[in-house]
Short mmCIF file of N, CA and C in Angstrom, two decimals:
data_model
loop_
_atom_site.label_atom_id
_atom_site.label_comp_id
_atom_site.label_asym_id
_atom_site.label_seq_id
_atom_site.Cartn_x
_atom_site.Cartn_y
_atom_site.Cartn_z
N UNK A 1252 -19.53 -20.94 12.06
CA UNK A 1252 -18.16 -20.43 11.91
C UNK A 1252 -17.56 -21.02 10.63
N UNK A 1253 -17.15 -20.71 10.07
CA UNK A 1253 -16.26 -20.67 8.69
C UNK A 1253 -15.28 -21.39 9.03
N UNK A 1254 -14.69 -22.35 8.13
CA UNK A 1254 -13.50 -23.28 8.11
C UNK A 1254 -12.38 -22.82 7.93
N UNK A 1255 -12.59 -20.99 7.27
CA UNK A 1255 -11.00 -20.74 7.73
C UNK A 1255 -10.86 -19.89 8.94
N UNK A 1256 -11.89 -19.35 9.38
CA UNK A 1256 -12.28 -18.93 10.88
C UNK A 1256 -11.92 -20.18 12.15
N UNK A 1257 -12.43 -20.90 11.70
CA UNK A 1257 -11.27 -22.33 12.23
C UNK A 1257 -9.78 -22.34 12.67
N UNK A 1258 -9.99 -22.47 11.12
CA UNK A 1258 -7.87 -22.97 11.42
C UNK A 1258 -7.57 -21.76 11.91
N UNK A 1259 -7.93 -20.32 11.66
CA UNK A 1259 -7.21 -19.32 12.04
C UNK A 1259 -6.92 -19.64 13.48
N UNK A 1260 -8.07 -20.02 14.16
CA UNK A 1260 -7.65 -20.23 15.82
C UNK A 1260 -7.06 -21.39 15.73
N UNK A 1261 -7.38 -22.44 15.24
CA UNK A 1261 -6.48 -23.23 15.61
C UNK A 1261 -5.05 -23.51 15.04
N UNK A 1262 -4.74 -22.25 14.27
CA UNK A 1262 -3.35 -22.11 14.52
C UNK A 1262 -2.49 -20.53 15.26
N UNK A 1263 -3.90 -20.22 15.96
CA UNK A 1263 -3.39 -19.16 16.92
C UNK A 1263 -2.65 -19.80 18.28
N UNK A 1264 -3.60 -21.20 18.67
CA UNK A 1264 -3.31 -22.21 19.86
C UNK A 1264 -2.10 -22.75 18.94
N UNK A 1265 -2.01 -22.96 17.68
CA UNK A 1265 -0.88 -24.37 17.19
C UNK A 1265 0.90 -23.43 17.38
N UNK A 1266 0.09 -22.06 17.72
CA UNK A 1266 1.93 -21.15 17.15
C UNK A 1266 2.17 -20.92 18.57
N UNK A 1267 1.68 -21.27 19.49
CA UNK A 1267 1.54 -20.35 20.93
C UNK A 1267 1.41 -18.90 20.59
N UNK A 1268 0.29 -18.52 19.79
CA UNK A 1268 0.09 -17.06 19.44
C UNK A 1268 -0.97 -16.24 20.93
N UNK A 1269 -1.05 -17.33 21.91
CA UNK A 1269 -1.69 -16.70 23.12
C UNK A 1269 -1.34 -17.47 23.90
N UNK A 1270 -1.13 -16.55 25.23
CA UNK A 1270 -0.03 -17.41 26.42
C UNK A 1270 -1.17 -16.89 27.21
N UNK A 1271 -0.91 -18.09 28.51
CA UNK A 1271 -1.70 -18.04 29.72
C UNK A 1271 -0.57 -17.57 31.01
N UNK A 1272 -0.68 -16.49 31.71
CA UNK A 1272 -0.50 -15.95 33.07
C UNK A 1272 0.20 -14.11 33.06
N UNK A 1273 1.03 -14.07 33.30
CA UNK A 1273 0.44 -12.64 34.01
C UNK A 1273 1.34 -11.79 32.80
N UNK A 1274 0.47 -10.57 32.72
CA UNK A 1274 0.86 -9.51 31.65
C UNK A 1274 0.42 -8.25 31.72
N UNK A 1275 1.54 -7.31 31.31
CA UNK A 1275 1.10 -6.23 31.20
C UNK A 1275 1.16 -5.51 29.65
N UNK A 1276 0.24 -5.42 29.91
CA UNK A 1276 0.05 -5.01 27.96
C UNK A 1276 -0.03 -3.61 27.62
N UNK A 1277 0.64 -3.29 26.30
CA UNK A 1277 0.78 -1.55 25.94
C UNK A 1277 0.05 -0.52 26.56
N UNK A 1278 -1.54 -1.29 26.63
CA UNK A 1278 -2.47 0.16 27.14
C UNK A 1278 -2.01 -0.11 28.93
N UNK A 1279 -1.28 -0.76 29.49
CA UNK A 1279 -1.15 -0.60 30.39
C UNK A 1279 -1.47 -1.98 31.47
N UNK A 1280 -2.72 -1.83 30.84
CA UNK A 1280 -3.54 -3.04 31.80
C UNK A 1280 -2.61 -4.69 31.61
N UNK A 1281 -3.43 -4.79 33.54
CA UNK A 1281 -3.00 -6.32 33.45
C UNK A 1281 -4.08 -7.15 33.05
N UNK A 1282 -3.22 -8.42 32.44
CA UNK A 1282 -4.06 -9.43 32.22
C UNK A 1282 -3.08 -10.92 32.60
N UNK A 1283 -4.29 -11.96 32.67
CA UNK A 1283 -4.11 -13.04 32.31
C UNK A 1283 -3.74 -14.25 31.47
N UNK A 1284 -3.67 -13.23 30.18
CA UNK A 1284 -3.26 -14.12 29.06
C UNK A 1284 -2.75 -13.35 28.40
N UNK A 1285 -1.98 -13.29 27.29
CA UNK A 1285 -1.18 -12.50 25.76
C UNK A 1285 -1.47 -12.85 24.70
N UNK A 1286 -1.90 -12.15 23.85
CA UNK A 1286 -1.81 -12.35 22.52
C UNK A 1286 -0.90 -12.13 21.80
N UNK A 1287 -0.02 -12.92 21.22
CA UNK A 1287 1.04 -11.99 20.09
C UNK A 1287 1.09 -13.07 18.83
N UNK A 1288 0.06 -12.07 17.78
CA UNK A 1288 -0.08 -12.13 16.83
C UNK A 1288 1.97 -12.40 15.89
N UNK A 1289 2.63 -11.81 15.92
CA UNK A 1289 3.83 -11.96 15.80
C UNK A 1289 4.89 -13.17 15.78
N UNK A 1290 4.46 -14.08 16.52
CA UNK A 1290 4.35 -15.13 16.48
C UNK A 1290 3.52 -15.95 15.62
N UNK A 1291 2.26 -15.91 15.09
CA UNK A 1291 1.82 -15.80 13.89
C UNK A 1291 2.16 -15.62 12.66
N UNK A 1292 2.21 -14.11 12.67
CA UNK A 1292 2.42 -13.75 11.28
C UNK A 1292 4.07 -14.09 10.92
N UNK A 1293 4.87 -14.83 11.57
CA UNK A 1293 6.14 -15.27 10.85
C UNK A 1293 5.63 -16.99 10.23
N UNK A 1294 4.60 -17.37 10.23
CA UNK A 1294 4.13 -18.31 9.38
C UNK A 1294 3.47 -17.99 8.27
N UNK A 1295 4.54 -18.80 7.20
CA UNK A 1295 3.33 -18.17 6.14
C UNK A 1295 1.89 -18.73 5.44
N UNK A 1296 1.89 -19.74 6.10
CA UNK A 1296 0.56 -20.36 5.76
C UNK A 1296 -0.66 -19.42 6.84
N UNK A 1297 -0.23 -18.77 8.16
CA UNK A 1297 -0.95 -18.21 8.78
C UNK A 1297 -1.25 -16.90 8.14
N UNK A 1298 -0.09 -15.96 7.39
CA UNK A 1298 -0.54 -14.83 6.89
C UNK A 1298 -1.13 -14.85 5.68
N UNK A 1299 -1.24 -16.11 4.58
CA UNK A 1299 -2.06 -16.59 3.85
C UNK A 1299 -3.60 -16.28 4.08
N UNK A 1300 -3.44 -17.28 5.22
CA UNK A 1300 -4.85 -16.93 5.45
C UNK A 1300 -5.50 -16.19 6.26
N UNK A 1301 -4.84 -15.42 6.69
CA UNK A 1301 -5.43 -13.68 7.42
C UNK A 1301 -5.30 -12.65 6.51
N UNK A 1302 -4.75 -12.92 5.33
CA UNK A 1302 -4.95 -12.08 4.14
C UNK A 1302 -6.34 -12.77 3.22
N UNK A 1303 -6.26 -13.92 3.44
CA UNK A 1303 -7.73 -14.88 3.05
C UNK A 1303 -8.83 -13.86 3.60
N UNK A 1304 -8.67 -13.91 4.82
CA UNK A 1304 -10.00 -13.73 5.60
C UNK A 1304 -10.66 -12.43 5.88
N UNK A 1305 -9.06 -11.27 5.80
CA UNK A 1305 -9.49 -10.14 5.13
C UNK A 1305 -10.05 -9.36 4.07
N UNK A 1306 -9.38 -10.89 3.15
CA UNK A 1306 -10.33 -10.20 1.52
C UNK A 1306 -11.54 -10.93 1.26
N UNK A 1307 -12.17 -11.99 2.22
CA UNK A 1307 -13.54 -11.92 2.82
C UNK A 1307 -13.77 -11.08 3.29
N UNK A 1308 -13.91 -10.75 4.41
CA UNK A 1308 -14.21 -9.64 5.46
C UNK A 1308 -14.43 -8.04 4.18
N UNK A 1309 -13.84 -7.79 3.62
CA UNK A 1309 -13.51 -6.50 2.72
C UNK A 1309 -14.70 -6.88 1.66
N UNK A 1310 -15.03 -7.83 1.48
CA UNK A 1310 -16.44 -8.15 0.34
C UNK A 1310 -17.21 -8.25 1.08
N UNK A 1311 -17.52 -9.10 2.79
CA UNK A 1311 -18.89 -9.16 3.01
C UNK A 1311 -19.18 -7.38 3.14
N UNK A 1312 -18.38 -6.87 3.52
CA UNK A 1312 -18.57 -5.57 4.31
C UNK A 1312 -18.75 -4.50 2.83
N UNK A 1313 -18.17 -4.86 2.07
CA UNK A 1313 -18.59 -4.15 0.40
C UNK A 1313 -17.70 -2.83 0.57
N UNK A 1314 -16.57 -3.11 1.44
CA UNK A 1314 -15.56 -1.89 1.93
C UNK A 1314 -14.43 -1.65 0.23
N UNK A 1315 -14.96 -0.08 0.02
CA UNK A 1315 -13.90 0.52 -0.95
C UNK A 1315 -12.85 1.19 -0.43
N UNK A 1316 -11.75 0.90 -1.27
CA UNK A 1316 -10.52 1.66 -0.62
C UNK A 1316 -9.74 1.48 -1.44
N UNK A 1317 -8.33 2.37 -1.81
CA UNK A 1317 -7.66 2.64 -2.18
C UNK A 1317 -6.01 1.90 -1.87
N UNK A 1318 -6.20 1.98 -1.07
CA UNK A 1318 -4.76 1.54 -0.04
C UNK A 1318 -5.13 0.95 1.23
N UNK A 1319 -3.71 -0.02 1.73
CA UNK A 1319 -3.94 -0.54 2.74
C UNK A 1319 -2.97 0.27 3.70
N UNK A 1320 -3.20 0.07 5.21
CA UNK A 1320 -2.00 0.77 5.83
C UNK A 1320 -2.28 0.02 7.20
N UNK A 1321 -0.76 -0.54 7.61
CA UNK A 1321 -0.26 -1.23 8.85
C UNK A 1321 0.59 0.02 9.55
N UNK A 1322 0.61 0.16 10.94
CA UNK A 1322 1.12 0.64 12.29
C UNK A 1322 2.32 -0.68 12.24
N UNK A 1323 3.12 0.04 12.60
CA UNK A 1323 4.17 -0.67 13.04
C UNK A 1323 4.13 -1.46 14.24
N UNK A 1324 5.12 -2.41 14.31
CA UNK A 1324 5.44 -3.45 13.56
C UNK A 1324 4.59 -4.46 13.55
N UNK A 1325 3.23 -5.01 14.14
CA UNK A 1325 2.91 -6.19 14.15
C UNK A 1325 1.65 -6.31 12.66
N UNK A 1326 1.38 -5.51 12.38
CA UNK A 1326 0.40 -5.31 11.48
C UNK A 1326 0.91 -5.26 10.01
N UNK A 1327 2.48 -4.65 10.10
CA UNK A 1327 3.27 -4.66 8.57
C UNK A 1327 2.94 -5.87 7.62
N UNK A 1328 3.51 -6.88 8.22
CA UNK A 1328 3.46 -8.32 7.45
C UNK A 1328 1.69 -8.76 6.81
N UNK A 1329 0.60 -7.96 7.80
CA UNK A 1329 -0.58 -8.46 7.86
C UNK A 1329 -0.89 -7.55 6.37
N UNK A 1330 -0.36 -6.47 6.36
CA UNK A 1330 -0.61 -5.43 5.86
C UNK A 1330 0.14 -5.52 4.34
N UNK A 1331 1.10 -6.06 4.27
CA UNK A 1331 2.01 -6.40 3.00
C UNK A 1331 1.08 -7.96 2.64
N UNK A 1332 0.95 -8.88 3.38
CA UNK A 1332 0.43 -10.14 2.32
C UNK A 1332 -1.24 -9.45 2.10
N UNK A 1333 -1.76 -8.60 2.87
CA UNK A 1333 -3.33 -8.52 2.11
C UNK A 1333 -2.65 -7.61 0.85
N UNK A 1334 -1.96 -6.60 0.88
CA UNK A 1334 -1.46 -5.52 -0.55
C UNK A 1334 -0.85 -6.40 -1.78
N UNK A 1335 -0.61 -7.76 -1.38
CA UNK A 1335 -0.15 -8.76 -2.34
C UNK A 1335 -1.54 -9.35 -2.98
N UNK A 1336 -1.96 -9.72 -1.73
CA UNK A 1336 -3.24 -10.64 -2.43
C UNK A 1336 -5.02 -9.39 -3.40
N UNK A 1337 -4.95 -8.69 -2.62
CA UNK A 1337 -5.67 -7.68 -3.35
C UNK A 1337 -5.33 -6.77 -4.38
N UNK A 1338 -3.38 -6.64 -4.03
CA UNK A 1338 -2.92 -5.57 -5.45
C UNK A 1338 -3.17 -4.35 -5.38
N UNK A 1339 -3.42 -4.10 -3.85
CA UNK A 1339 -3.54 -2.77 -3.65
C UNK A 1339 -2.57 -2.00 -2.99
N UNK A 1340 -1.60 -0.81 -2.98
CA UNK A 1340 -0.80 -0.08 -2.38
C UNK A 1340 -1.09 -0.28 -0.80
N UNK A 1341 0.66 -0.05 -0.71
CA UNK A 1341 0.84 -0.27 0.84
C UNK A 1341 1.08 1.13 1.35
N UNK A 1342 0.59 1.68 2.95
CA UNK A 1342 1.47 2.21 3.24
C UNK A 1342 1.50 2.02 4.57
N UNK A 1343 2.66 2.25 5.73
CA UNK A 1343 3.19 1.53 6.69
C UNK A 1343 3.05 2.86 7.63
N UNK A 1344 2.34 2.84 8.38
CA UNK A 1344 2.81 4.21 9.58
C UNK A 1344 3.70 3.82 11.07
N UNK A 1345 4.72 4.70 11.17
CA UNK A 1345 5.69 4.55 11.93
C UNK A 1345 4.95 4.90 13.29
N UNK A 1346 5.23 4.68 14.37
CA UNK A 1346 4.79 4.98 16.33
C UNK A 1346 5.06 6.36 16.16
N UNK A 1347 5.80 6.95 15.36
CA UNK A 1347 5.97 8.40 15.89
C UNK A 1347 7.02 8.47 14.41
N UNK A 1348 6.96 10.14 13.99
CA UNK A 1348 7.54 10.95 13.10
C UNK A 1348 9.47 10.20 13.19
N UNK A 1349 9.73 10.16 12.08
CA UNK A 1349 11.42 10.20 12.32
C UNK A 1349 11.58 10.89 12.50
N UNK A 1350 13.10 10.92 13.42
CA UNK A 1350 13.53 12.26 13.84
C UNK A 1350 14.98 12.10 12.73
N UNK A 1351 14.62 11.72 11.88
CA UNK A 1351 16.05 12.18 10.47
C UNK A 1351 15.53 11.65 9.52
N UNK A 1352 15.97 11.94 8.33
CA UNK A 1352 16.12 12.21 6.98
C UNK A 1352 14.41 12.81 6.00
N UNK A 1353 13.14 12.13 6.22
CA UNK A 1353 12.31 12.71 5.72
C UNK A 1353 11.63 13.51 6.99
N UNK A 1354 11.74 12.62 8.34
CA UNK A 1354 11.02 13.00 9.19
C UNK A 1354 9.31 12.96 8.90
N UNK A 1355 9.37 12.12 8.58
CA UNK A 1355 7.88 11.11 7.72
C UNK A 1355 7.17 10.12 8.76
N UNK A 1356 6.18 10.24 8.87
CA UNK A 1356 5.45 9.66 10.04
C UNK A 1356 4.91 8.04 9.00
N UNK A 1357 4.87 8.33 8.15
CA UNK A 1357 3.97 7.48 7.06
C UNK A 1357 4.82 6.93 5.70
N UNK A 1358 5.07 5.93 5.95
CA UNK A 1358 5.49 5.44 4.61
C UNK A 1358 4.90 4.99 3.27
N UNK A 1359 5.34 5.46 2.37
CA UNK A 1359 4.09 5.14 1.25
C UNK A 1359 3.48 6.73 1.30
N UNK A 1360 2.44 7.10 -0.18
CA UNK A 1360 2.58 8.09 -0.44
C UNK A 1360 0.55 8.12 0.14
N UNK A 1361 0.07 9.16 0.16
CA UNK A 1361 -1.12 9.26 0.80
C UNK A 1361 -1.73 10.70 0.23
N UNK A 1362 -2.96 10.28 -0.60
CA UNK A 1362 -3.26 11.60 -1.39
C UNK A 1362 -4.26 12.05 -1.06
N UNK A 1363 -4.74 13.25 -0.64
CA UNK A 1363 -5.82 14.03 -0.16
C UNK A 1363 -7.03 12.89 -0.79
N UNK A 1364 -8.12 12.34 0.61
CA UNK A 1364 -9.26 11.99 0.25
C UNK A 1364 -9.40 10.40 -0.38
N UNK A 1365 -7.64 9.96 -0.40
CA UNK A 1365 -7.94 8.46 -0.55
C UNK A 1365 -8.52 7.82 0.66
N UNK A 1366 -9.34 6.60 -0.02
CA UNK A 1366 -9.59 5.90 0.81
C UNK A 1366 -9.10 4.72 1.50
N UNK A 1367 -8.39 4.47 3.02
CA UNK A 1367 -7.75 3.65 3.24
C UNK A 1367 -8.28 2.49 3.74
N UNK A 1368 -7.76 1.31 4.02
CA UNK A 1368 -8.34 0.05 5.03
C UNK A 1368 -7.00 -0.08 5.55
N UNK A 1369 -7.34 0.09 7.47
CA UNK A 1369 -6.17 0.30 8.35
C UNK A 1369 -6.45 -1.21 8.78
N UNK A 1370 -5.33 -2.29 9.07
CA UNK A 1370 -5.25 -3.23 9.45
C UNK A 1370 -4.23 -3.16 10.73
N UNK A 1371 -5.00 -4.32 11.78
CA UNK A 1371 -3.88 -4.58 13.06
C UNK A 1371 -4.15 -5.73 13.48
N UNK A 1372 -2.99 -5.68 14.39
CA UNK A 1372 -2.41 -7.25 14.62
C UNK A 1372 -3.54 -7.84 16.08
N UNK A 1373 -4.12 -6.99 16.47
CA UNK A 1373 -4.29 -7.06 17.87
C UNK A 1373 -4.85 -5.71 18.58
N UNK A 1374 -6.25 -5.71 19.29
CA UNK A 1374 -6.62 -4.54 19.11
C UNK A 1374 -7.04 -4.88 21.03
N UNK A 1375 -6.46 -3.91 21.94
CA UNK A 1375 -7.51 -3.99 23.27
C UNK A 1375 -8.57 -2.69 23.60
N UNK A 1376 -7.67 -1.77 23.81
CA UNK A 1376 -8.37 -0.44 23.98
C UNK A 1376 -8.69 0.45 22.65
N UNK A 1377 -7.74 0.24 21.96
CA UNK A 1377 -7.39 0.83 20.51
C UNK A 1377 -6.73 1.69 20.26
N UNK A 1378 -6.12 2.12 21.30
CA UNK A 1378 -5.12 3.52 21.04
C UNK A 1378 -4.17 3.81 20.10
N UNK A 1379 -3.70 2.40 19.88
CA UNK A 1379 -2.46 2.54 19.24
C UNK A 1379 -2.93 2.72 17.49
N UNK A 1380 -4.15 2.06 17.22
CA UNK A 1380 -4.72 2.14 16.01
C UNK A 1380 -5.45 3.18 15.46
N UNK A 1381 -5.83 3.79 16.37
CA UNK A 1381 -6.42 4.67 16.65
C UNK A 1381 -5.63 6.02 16.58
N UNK A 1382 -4.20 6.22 16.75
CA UNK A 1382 -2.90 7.00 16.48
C UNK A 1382 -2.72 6.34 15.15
N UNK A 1383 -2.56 5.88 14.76
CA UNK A 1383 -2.45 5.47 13.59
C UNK A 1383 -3.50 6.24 12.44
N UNK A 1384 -4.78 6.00 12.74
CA UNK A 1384 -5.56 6.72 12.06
C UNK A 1384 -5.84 7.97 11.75
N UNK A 1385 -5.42 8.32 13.06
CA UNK A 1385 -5.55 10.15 13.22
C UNK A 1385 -4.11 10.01 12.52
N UNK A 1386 -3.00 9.82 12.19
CA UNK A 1386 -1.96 10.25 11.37
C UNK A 1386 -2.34 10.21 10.63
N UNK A 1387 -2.76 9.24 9.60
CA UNK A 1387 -3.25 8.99 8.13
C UNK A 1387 -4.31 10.15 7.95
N UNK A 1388 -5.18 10.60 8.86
CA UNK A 1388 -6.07 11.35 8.27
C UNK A 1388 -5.01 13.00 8.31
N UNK A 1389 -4.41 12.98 9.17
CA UNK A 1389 -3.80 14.65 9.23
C UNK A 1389 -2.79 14.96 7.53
N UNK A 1390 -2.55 13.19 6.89
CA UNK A 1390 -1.95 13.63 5.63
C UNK A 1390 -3.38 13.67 4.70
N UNK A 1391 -4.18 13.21 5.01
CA UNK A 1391 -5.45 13.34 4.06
C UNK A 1391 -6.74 12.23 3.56
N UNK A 1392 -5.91 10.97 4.50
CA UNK A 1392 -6.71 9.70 4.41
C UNK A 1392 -8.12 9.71 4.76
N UNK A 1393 -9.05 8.98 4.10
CA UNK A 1393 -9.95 8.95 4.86
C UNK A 1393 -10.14 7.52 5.06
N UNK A 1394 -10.30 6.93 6.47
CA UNK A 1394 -10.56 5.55 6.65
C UNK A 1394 -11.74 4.87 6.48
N UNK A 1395 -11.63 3.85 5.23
CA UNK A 1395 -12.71 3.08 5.38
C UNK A 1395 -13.17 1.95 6.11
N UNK A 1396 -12.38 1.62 7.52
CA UNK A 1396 -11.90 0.73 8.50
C UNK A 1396 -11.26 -0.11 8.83
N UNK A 1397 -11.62 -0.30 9.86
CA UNK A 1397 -10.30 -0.92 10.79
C UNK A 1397 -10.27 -2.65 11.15
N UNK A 1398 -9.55 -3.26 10.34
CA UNK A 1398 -9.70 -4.32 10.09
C UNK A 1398 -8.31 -5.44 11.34
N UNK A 1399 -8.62 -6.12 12.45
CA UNK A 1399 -7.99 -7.06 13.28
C UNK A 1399 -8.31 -8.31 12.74
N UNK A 1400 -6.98 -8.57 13.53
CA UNK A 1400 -6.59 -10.79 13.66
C UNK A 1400 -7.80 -10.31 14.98
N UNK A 1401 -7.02 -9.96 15.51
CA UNK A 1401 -7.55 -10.46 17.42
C UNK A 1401 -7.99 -9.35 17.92
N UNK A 1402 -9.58 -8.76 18.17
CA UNK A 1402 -10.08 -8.37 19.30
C UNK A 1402 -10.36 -8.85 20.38
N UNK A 1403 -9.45 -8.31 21.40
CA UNK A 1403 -9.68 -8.54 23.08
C UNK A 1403 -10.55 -8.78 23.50
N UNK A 1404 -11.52 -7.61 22.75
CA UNK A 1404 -12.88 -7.23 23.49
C UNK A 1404 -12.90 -6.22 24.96
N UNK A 1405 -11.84 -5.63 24.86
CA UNK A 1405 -11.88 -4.87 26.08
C UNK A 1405 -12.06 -2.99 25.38
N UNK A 1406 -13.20 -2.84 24.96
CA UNK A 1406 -13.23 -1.24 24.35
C UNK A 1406 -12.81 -1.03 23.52
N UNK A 1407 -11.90 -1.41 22.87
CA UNK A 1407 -11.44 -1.24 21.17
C UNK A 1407 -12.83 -1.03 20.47
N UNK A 1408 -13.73 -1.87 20.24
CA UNK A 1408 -14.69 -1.40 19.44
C UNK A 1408 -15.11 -0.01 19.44
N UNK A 1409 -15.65 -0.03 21.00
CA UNK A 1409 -16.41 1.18 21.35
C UNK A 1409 -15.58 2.07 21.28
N UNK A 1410 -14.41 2.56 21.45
CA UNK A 1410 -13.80 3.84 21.64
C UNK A 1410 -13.66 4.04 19.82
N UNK A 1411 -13.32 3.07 18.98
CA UNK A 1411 -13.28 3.42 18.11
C UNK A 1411 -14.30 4.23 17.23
N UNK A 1412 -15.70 3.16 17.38
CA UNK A 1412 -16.94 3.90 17.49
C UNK A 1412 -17.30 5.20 17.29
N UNK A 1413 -16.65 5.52 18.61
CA UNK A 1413 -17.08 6.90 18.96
C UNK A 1413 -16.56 8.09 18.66
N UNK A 1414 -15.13 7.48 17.44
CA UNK A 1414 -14.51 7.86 16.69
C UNK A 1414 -15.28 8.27 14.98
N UNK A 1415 -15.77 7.60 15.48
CA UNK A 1415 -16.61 7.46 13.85
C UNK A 1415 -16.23 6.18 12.94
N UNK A 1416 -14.98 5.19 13.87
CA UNK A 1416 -14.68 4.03 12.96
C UNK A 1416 -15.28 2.77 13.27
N UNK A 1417 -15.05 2.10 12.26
CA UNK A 1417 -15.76 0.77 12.20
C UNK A 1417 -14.70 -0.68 12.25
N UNK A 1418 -14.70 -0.97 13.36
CA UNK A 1418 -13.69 -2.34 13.67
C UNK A 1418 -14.34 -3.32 13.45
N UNK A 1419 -13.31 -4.65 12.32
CA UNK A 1419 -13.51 -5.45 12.19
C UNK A 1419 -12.93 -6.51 12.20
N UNK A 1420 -12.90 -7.51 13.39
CA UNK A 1420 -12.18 -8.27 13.76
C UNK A 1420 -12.19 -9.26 13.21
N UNK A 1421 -11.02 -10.23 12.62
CA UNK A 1421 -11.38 -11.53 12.56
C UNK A 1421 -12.15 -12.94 13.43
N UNK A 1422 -11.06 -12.56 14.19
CA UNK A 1422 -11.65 -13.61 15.74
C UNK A 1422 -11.69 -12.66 16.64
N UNK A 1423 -12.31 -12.84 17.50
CA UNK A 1423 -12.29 -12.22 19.38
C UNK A 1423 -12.21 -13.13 20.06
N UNK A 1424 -11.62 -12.86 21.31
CA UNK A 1424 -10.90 -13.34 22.65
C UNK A 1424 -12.20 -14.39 22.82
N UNK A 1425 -13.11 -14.15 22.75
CA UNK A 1425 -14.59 -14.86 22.76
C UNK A 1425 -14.57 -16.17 22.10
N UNK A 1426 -13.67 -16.31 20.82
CA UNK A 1426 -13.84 -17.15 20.10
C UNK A 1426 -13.03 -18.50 20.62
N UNK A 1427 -11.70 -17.39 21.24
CA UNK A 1427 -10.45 -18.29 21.20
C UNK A 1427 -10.52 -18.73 22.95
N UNK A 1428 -11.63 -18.06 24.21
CA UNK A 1428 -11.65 -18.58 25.30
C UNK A 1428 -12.60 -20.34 24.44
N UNK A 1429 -14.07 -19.94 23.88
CA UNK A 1429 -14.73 -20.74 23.41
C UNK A 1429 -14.15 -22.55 23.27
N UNK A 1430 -13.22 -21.76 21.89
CA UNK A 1430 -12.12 -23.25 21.61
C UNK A 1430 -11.58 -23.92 22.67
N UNK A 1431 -10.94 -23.13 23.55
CA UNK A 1431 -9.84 -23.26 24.63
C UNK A 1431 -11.05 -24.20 25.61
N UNK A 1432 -11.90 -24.37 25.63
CA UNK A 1432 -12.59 -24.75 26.37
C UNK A 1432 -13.00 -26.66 26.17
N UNK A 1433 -13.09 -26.33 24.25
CA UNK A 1433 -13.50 -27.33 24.10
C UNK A 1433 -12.71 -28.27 24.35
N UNK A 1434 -11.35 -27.92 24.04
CA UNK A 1434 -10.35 -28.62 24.09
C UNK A 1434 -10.02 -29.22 25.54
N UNK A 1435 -10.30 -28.73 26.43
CA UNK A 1435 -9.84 -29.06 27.85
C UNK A 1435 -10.75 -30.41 28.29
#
């Protein structure tokens, strides 16, 4: 494991960026623990280095792209310090179309056949990223993948998969039960 694969968890445990007992999370399901990256990314030494570890991740993987693009809201911040540190255009997709003034699902401009790298804060089933993507592609994106802080590990990969996308997590739930262990 990598030394900033490290600190990343151990300042996922240092922010309380994962709580232990009962939850119900967007896709519905209950769980035992929470992740909220959000708590995180208001540190900036943490979005430092999840913009670090993305622009690793984006070289081992030899991923080209054009633009970056965050789903609202937990992915924005993830999504603005990697567009700082790489210098590449942002664009931000909203949960759903405004209902006034552009009525723009997508912020930031998106040109037939660019290539994007979709980033999120937190991935379980993948739906929500996964709406995200299918927007970007209906203006013309094509995704060069899907880049997480935190896979669950509960089907996000696979459904994405079977999408035709390629998820790439920083840490998984795997990593951060692992730690949690040593520590006890």
């Amino acid at each position: 494991m990598s030394k900033e694969k490290q600190l990343l968890i151990e300042l996922i445990f240092e922010e309380k960026a994962i709580e232990f007992g009962h939850f119900i999370l967007s896709s519905g399901k209950e769980s035992n623990y929470y992740i909220n990256i959000k708590k995180l990314i208001t540190n900036p030494k943490a979005l430092r280095l999840i913009a670090s570890l993305m622009k690793i991740k984006i070289d081992e993987f030899a991923l080209e792209y054009d633009k970056i693009a965050g789903p609202e809201l937990g992915a924005v911040p993830i999504a603005v310090s990697l567009a700082l540190v790489t210098d590449k255009p942002l664009l931000i997709v909203r949960k759903k179309k405004k209902e006034y003034g552009t009525g723009r699902q997508i912020e930031g401009e998106v040109k037939k056949g660019e290539r994007v790298l979709l980033v999120e804060d937190v991935t379980t089933t993948g739906g929500s990223v996964l709406r995200a993507a299918k927007a970007l592609e209906e203006e013309g994106a094509k995704i060069v993948g899907i880049m997480v802080v935190v896979d669950r590990e509960e089907g996000a990969k696979e459904a994405l998969g079977k999408e035709g996308y390629t998820l790439i997590p920083l840490v998984t739930v795997g990593d951060l039960f692992k730690y949690r262990e040593k520590r006890e």
